[in-house]
């Protein structure tokens, strides 16, 4: 028997990068997975790979930056697998510019996906988990939320907001048997190609495999992590 047999999970931003690695690892541990991505073709590709390995997965292209989209992602999980046990709020984008050149659209686009997407997905998942009497949510934050990163004032602020959300929701949702934790992953992905040094110039980063974040994800999603809530862990 696998560790996550009988559990169902939603992973937002699951078509590429860290999200895709999360989906494959959750499925490999036995969970049924909803692969959510605004790029439905990428979501379907990941879901097909999971099914090809003998797992259970469906694709979902909902825009999780809206209440309706977040509700649809949760509904897809419940209708397809009968329940939702794990919500992994991972979707993200970058719109990098220096602070004095950053437009309103640059700020709102990033906040819509990172903050509002996380907020609405956790809210919709928690409503379902409350009725079940259990569940867990995992939020993806990042080191830029704590230490900053050149040209990423919008991104760092959004990630800092959802790190704070982790602590508050852990307090509020404990009475319903719902755990809320965060991970601050280290991984080389398409998004990390935009990182710049303190001088504003692009820097070449070493390669960090997205799959290295998986062990903590699986631990927190499993029954072994039932006693942990309100924490943010560095992974990778």
CSV table of C-alpha atoms in Angstrom, one decimal:
chain,number,residue,atom,x,y,z
A,1,UNK,CA,0.0,0.0,0.0
A,2,UNK,CA,1.3,3.4,-0.9
A,3,UNK,CA,1.4,6.3,1.5
A,4,UNK,CA,-1.2,8.5,-0.1
A,5,UNK,CA,-3.6,5.7,-1.3
A,6,UNK,CA,-7.2,6.8,-0.9
A,7,UNK,CA,-6.3,10.5,-1.0
A,8,UNK,CA,-7.2,13.1,-3.6
A,9,UNK,CA,-5.2,16.3,-4.3
A,10,UNK,CA,-5.4,19.4,-6.4
A,11,UNK,CA,-2.2,21.0,-7.6
A,12,UNK,CA,-2.4,24.5,-9.2
A,13,UNK,CA,0.1,25.4,-11.7
A,14,UNK,CA,0.7,21.7,-12.2
A,15,UNK,CA,1.5,21.7,-15.9
A,16,UNK,CA,5.2,22.7,-15.6
A,17,UNK,CA,8.1,23.1,-13.3
A,18,UNK,CA,7.7,22.5,-9.6
A,19,UNK,CA,4.0,21.9,-10.0
A,20,UNK,CA,4.4,19.2,-12.5
A,21,UNK,CA,7.0,17.5,-10.2
A,22,UNK,CA,4.5,17.8,-7.3
A,23,UNK,CA,1.8,16.1,-9.4
A,24,UNK,CA,4.0,13.2,-10.5
A,25,UNK,CA,5.2,12.6,-6.9
A,26,UNK,CA,1.8,12.8,-5.3
A,27,UNK,CA,0.5,10.3,-7.9
A,28,UNK,CA,3.5,8.1,-7.4
A,29,UNK,CA,2.7,8.0,-3.7
A,30,UNK,CA,-0.8,6.8,-4.5
A,31,UNK,CA,-2.9,10.0,-4.6
A,32,UNK,CA,-5.4,10.8,-7.3
A,33,UNK,CA,-4.5,14.2,-8.7
A,34,UNK,CA,-6.2,17.1,-10.4
A,35,UNK,CA,-3.6,18.8,-12.5
A,36,UNK,CA,-4.7,22.4,-12.7
A,37,UNK,CA,-3.0,24.8,-15.1
A,38,UNK,CA,-4.2,27.8,-17.1
A,39,UNK,CA,-2.4,26.1,-20.0
A,40,UNK,CA,-4.8,23.2,-20.4
A,41,UNK,CA,-2.5,21.4,-22.9
A,42,UNK,CA,0.3,21.2,-20.3
A,43,UNK,CA,-2.2,20.1,-17.7
A,44,UNK,CA,-3.4,17.3,-20.0
A,45,UNK,CA,0.2,16.3,-20.8
A,46,UNK,CA,1.0,15.9,-17.1
A,47,UNK,CA,-2.3,14.0,-16.4
A,48,UNK,CA,-1.6,11.7,-19.3
A,49,UNK,CA,1.9,10.9,-18.0
A,50,UNK,CA,0.4,10.0,-14.6
A,51,UNK,CA,-2.2,7.8,-16.1
A,52,UNK,CA,0.5,6.2,-18.3
A,53,UNK,CA,2.4,5.3,-15.1
A,54,UNK,CA,-0.7,3.6,-13.7
A,55,UNK,CA,-1.9,6.5,-11.6
A,56,UNK,CA,-5.2,8.5,-11.5
A,57,UNK,CA,-5.3,12.1,-12.8
A,58,UNK,CA,-7.5,14.5,-14.6
A,59,UNK,CA,-6.6,17.9,-16.1
A,60,UNK,CA,-8.3,21.2,-15.2
A,61,UNK,CA,-7.8,24.5,-16.9
A,62,UNK,CA,-9.7,26.8,-14.5
A,63,UNK,CA,-8.4,30.3,-13.8
A,64,UNK,CA,-7.7,30.0,-10.1
A,65,UNK,CA,-7.3,33.7,-9.7
A,66,UNK,CA,-11.1,34.0,-9.5
A,67,UNK,CA,-13.5,32.5,-6.9
A,68,UNK,CA,-15.3,30.7,-9.7
A,69,UNK,CA,-12.2,29.2,-11.1
A,70,UNK,CA,-11.0,28.0,-7.7
A,71,UNK,CA,-14.4,26.5,-7.0
A,72,UNK,CA,-14.3,24.7,-10.3
A,73,UNK,CA,-10.9,23.2,-9.5
A,74,UNK,CA,-12.2,21.8,-6.2
A,75,UNK,CA,-15.4,20.6,-7.9
A,76,UNK,CA,-13.3,18.7,-10.5
A,77,UNK,CA,-11.6,16.9,-7.7
A,78,UNK,CA,-14.7,16.1,-5.8
A,79,UNK,CA,-16.7,14.9,-8.8
A,80,UNK,CA,-13.8,12.9,-10.2
A,81,UNK,CA,-12.5,11.4,-7.0
A,82,UNK,CA,-15.2,11.9,-4.4
A,83,UNK,CA,-13.3,14.1,-2.0
A,84,UNK,CA,-10.4,16.5,-1.7
A,85,UNK,CA,-7.7,15.8,0.9
A,86,UNK,CA,-4.9,18.0,-0.2
A,87,UNK,CA,-4.8,21.4,-1.9
A,88,UNK,CA,-1.4,22.5,-3.2
A,89,UNK,CA,-1.5,26.2,-4.1
A,90,UNK,CA,1.5,26.4,-6.4
A,91,UNK,CA,0.5,28.4,-9.4
A,92,UNK,CA,2.7,31.4,-10.1
A,93,UNK,CA,3.9,33.9,-12.7
A,94,UNK,CA,6.5,36.7,-12.8
A,95,UNK,CA,6.4,40.2,-14.2
A,96,UNK,CA,9.8,41.4,-13.3
A,97,UNK,CA,10.7,45.1,-13.5
A,98,UNK,CA,12.5,47.5,-11.2
A,99,UNK,CA,10.2,49.1,-8.6
A,100,UNK,CA,10.1,52.5,-10.2
A,101,UNK,CA,9.2,51.1,-13.6
A,102,UNK,CA,6.6,48.6,-12.4
A,103,UNK,CA,3.1,49.2,-13.8
A,104,UNK,CA,-0.2,48.6,-12.2
A,105,UNK,CA,-0.8,45.7,-14.5
A,106,UNK,CA,2.6,44.2,-13.5
A,107,UNK,CA,1.5,44.3,-9.8
A,108,UNK,CA,-2.1,43.1,-10.3
A,109,UNK,CA,-1.2,40.2,-12.6
A,110,UNK,CA,1.2,38.8,-10.0
A,111,UNK,CA,-1.1,39.4,-7.1
A,112,UNK,CA,-4.1,37.8,-9.0
A,113,UNK,CA,-2.3,34.5,-9.4
A,114,UNK,CA,-0.1,34.3,-6.3
A,115,UNK,CA,-2.2,35.9,-3.6
A,116,UNK,CA,-5.8,35.8,-4.8
A,117,UNK,CA,-5.2,32.4,-6.4
A,118,UNK,CA,-3.9,31.0,-3.2
A,119,UNK,CA,-6.6,32.7,-1.1
A,120,UNK,CA,-9.5,31.5,-3.2
A,121,UNK,CA,-8.2,28.0,-3.7
A,122,UNK,CA,-7.6,27.5,0.0
A,123,UNK,CA,-11.0,29.0,0.9
A,124,UNK,CA,-12.9,26.7,-1.6
A,125,UNK,CA,-10.9,23.6,-0.5
A,126,UNK,CA,-11.4,24.4,3.2
A,127,UNK,CA,-15.2,24.6,2.7
A,128,UNK,CA,-15.1,21.1,1.4
A,129,UNK,CA,-12.6,19.8,3.9
A,130,UNK,CA,-14.7,21.3,6.8
A,131,UNK,CA,-17.6,19.0,5.7
A,132,UNK,CA,-15.2,16.0,5.6
A,133,UNK,CA,-13.6,16.8,8.9
A,134,UNK,CA,-10.1,16.7,7.7
A,135,UNK,CA,-7.7,17.9,5.0
A,136,UNK,CA,-4.4,19.7,4.4
A,137,UNK,CA,-3.3,22.7,2.4
A,138,UNK,CA,0.2,23.4,1.2
A,139,UNK,CA,1.2,26.9,0.0
A,140,UNK,CA,4.2,27.6,-2.1
A,141,UNK,CA,6.1,30.7,-1.0
A,142,UNK,CA,9.7,31.6,-1.9
A,143,UNK,CA,12.9,33.0,-0.4
A,144,UNK,CA,12.3,36.3,-2.1
A,145,UNK,CA,9.4,36.8,0.4
A,146,UNK,CA,12.0,36.9,3.3
A,147,UNK,CA,15.2,38.2,1.7
A,148,UNK,CA,14.1,40.1,-1.4
A,149,UNK,CA,15.2,39.8,-5.0
A,150,UNK,CA,16.1,42.5,-7.5
A,151,UNK,CA,13.3,43.5,-9.8
A,152,UNK,CA,10.7,41.4,-8.0
A,153,UNK,CA,8.9,43.8,-5.6
A,154,UNK,CA,5.5,42.5,-6.8
A,155,UNK,CA,6.5,38.8,-6.6
A,156,UNK,CA,8.2,39.1,-3.2
A,157,UNK,CA,5.2,41.0,-1.7
A,158,UNK,CA,2.7,38.4,-3.1
A,159,UNK,CA,4.8,35.5,-1.7
A,160,UNK,CA,5.2,37.3,1.6
A,161,UNK,CA,1.4,37.7,1.8
A,162,UNK,CA,0.7,34.1,1.3
A,163,UNK,CA,3.4,33.1,3.9
A,164,UNK,CA,1.5,35.2,6.4
A,165,UNK,CA,-1.7,33.6,5.2
A,166,UNK,CA,-0.3,30.2,6.2
A,167,UNK,CA,0.0,31.2,9.8
A,168,UNK,CA,-3.4,32.7,10.1
A,169,UNK,CA,-5.3,30.0,8.3
A,170,UNK,CA,-3.5,27.3,10.4
A,171,UNK,CA,-5.1,29.0,13.5
A,172,UNK,CA,-8.5,29.5,12.0
A,173,UNK,CA,-8.9,26.1,10.4
A,174,UNK,CA,-7.5,23.8,13.1
A,175,UNK,CA,-10.9,23.4,14.7
A,176,UNK,CA,-12.1,21.7,11.5
A,177,UNK,CA,-9.1,19.3,11.4
A,178,UNK,CA,-7.5,21.2,8.5
A,179,UNK,CA,-3.7,21.7,8.5
A,180,UNK,CA,-2.1,24.5,6.6
A,181,UNK,CA,1.7,24.6,5.9
A,182,UNK,CA,4.0,26.2,3.4
A,183,UNK,CA,7.1,25.3,1.5
A,184,UNK,CA,9.7,27.6,0.2
A,185,UNK,CA,11.2,25.6,-2.6
A,186,UNK,CA,14.6,25.8,-4.4
A,187,UNK,CA,14.3,24.7,-8.0
A,188,UNK,CA,15.4,25.6,-11.5
A,189,UNK,CA,12.4,26.3,-13.6
A,190,UNK,CA,11.3,28.5,-16.4
A,191,UNK,CA,10.4,31.2,-13.8
A,192,UNK,CA,13.9,31.2,-12.3
A,193,UNK,CA,15.4,32.2,-15.6
A,194,UNK,CA,14.4,35.8,-14.8
A,195,UNK,CA,16.4,36.1,-11.6
A,196,UNK,CA,18.9,39.0,-11.4
A,197,UNK,CA,21.6,39.9,-9.0
A,198,UNK,CA,21.9,43.0,-6.9
A,199,UNK,CA,23.4,44.9,-9.9
A,200,UNK,CA,20.3,44.1,-12.0
A,201,UNK,CA,22.2,41.8,-14.3
A,202,UNK,CA,21.0,38.2,-15.1
A,203,UNK,CA,22.9,35.6,-13.1
A,204,UNK,CA,23.6,32.0,-14.0
A,205,UNK,CA,22.2,29.8,-11.2
A,206,UNK,CA,23.2,26.2,-10.5
A,207,UNK,CA,20.7,23.5,-11.4
A,208,UNK,CA,18.3,22.5,-8.7
A,209,UNK,CA,16.0,19.6,-9.5
A,210,UNK,CA,12.3,20.4,-8.8
A,211,UNK,CA,11.8,16.8,-7.7
A,212,UNK,CA,14.0,17.4,-4.6
A,213,UNK,CA,11.1,19.3,-3.0
A,214,UNK,CA,8.9,16.2,-3.2
A,215,UNK,CA,9.8,14.4,0.1
A,216,UNK,CA,8.6,17.2,2.3
A,217,UNK,CA,5.5,17.7,0.2
A,218,UNK,CA,4.6,14.0,0.5
A,219,UNK,CA,5.3,14.0,4.2
A,220,UNK,CA,3.1,17.0,4.9
A,221,UNK,CA,0.3,15.6,2.7
A,222,UNK,CA,0.4,12.2,4.4
A,223,UNK,CA,-0.9,11.0,7.8
A,224,UNK,CA,2.7,11.3,9.1
A,225,UNK,CA,2.3,15.1,8.9
A,226,UNK,CA,-1.0,15.2,10.8
A,227,UNK,CA,0.5,17.0,13.8
A,228,UNK,CA,2.2,19.8,11.8
A,229,UNK,CA,0.4,23.0,10.9
A,230,UNK,CA,1.3,26.7,10.6
A,231,UNK,CA,4.9,26.1,9.5
A,232,UNK,CA,6.9,27.2,6.4
A,233,UNK,CA,9.7,24.8,5.4
A,234,UNK,CA,12.6,25.5,3.1
A,235,UNK,CA,12.9,22.6,0.6
A,236,UNK,CA,15.0,21.6,-2.3
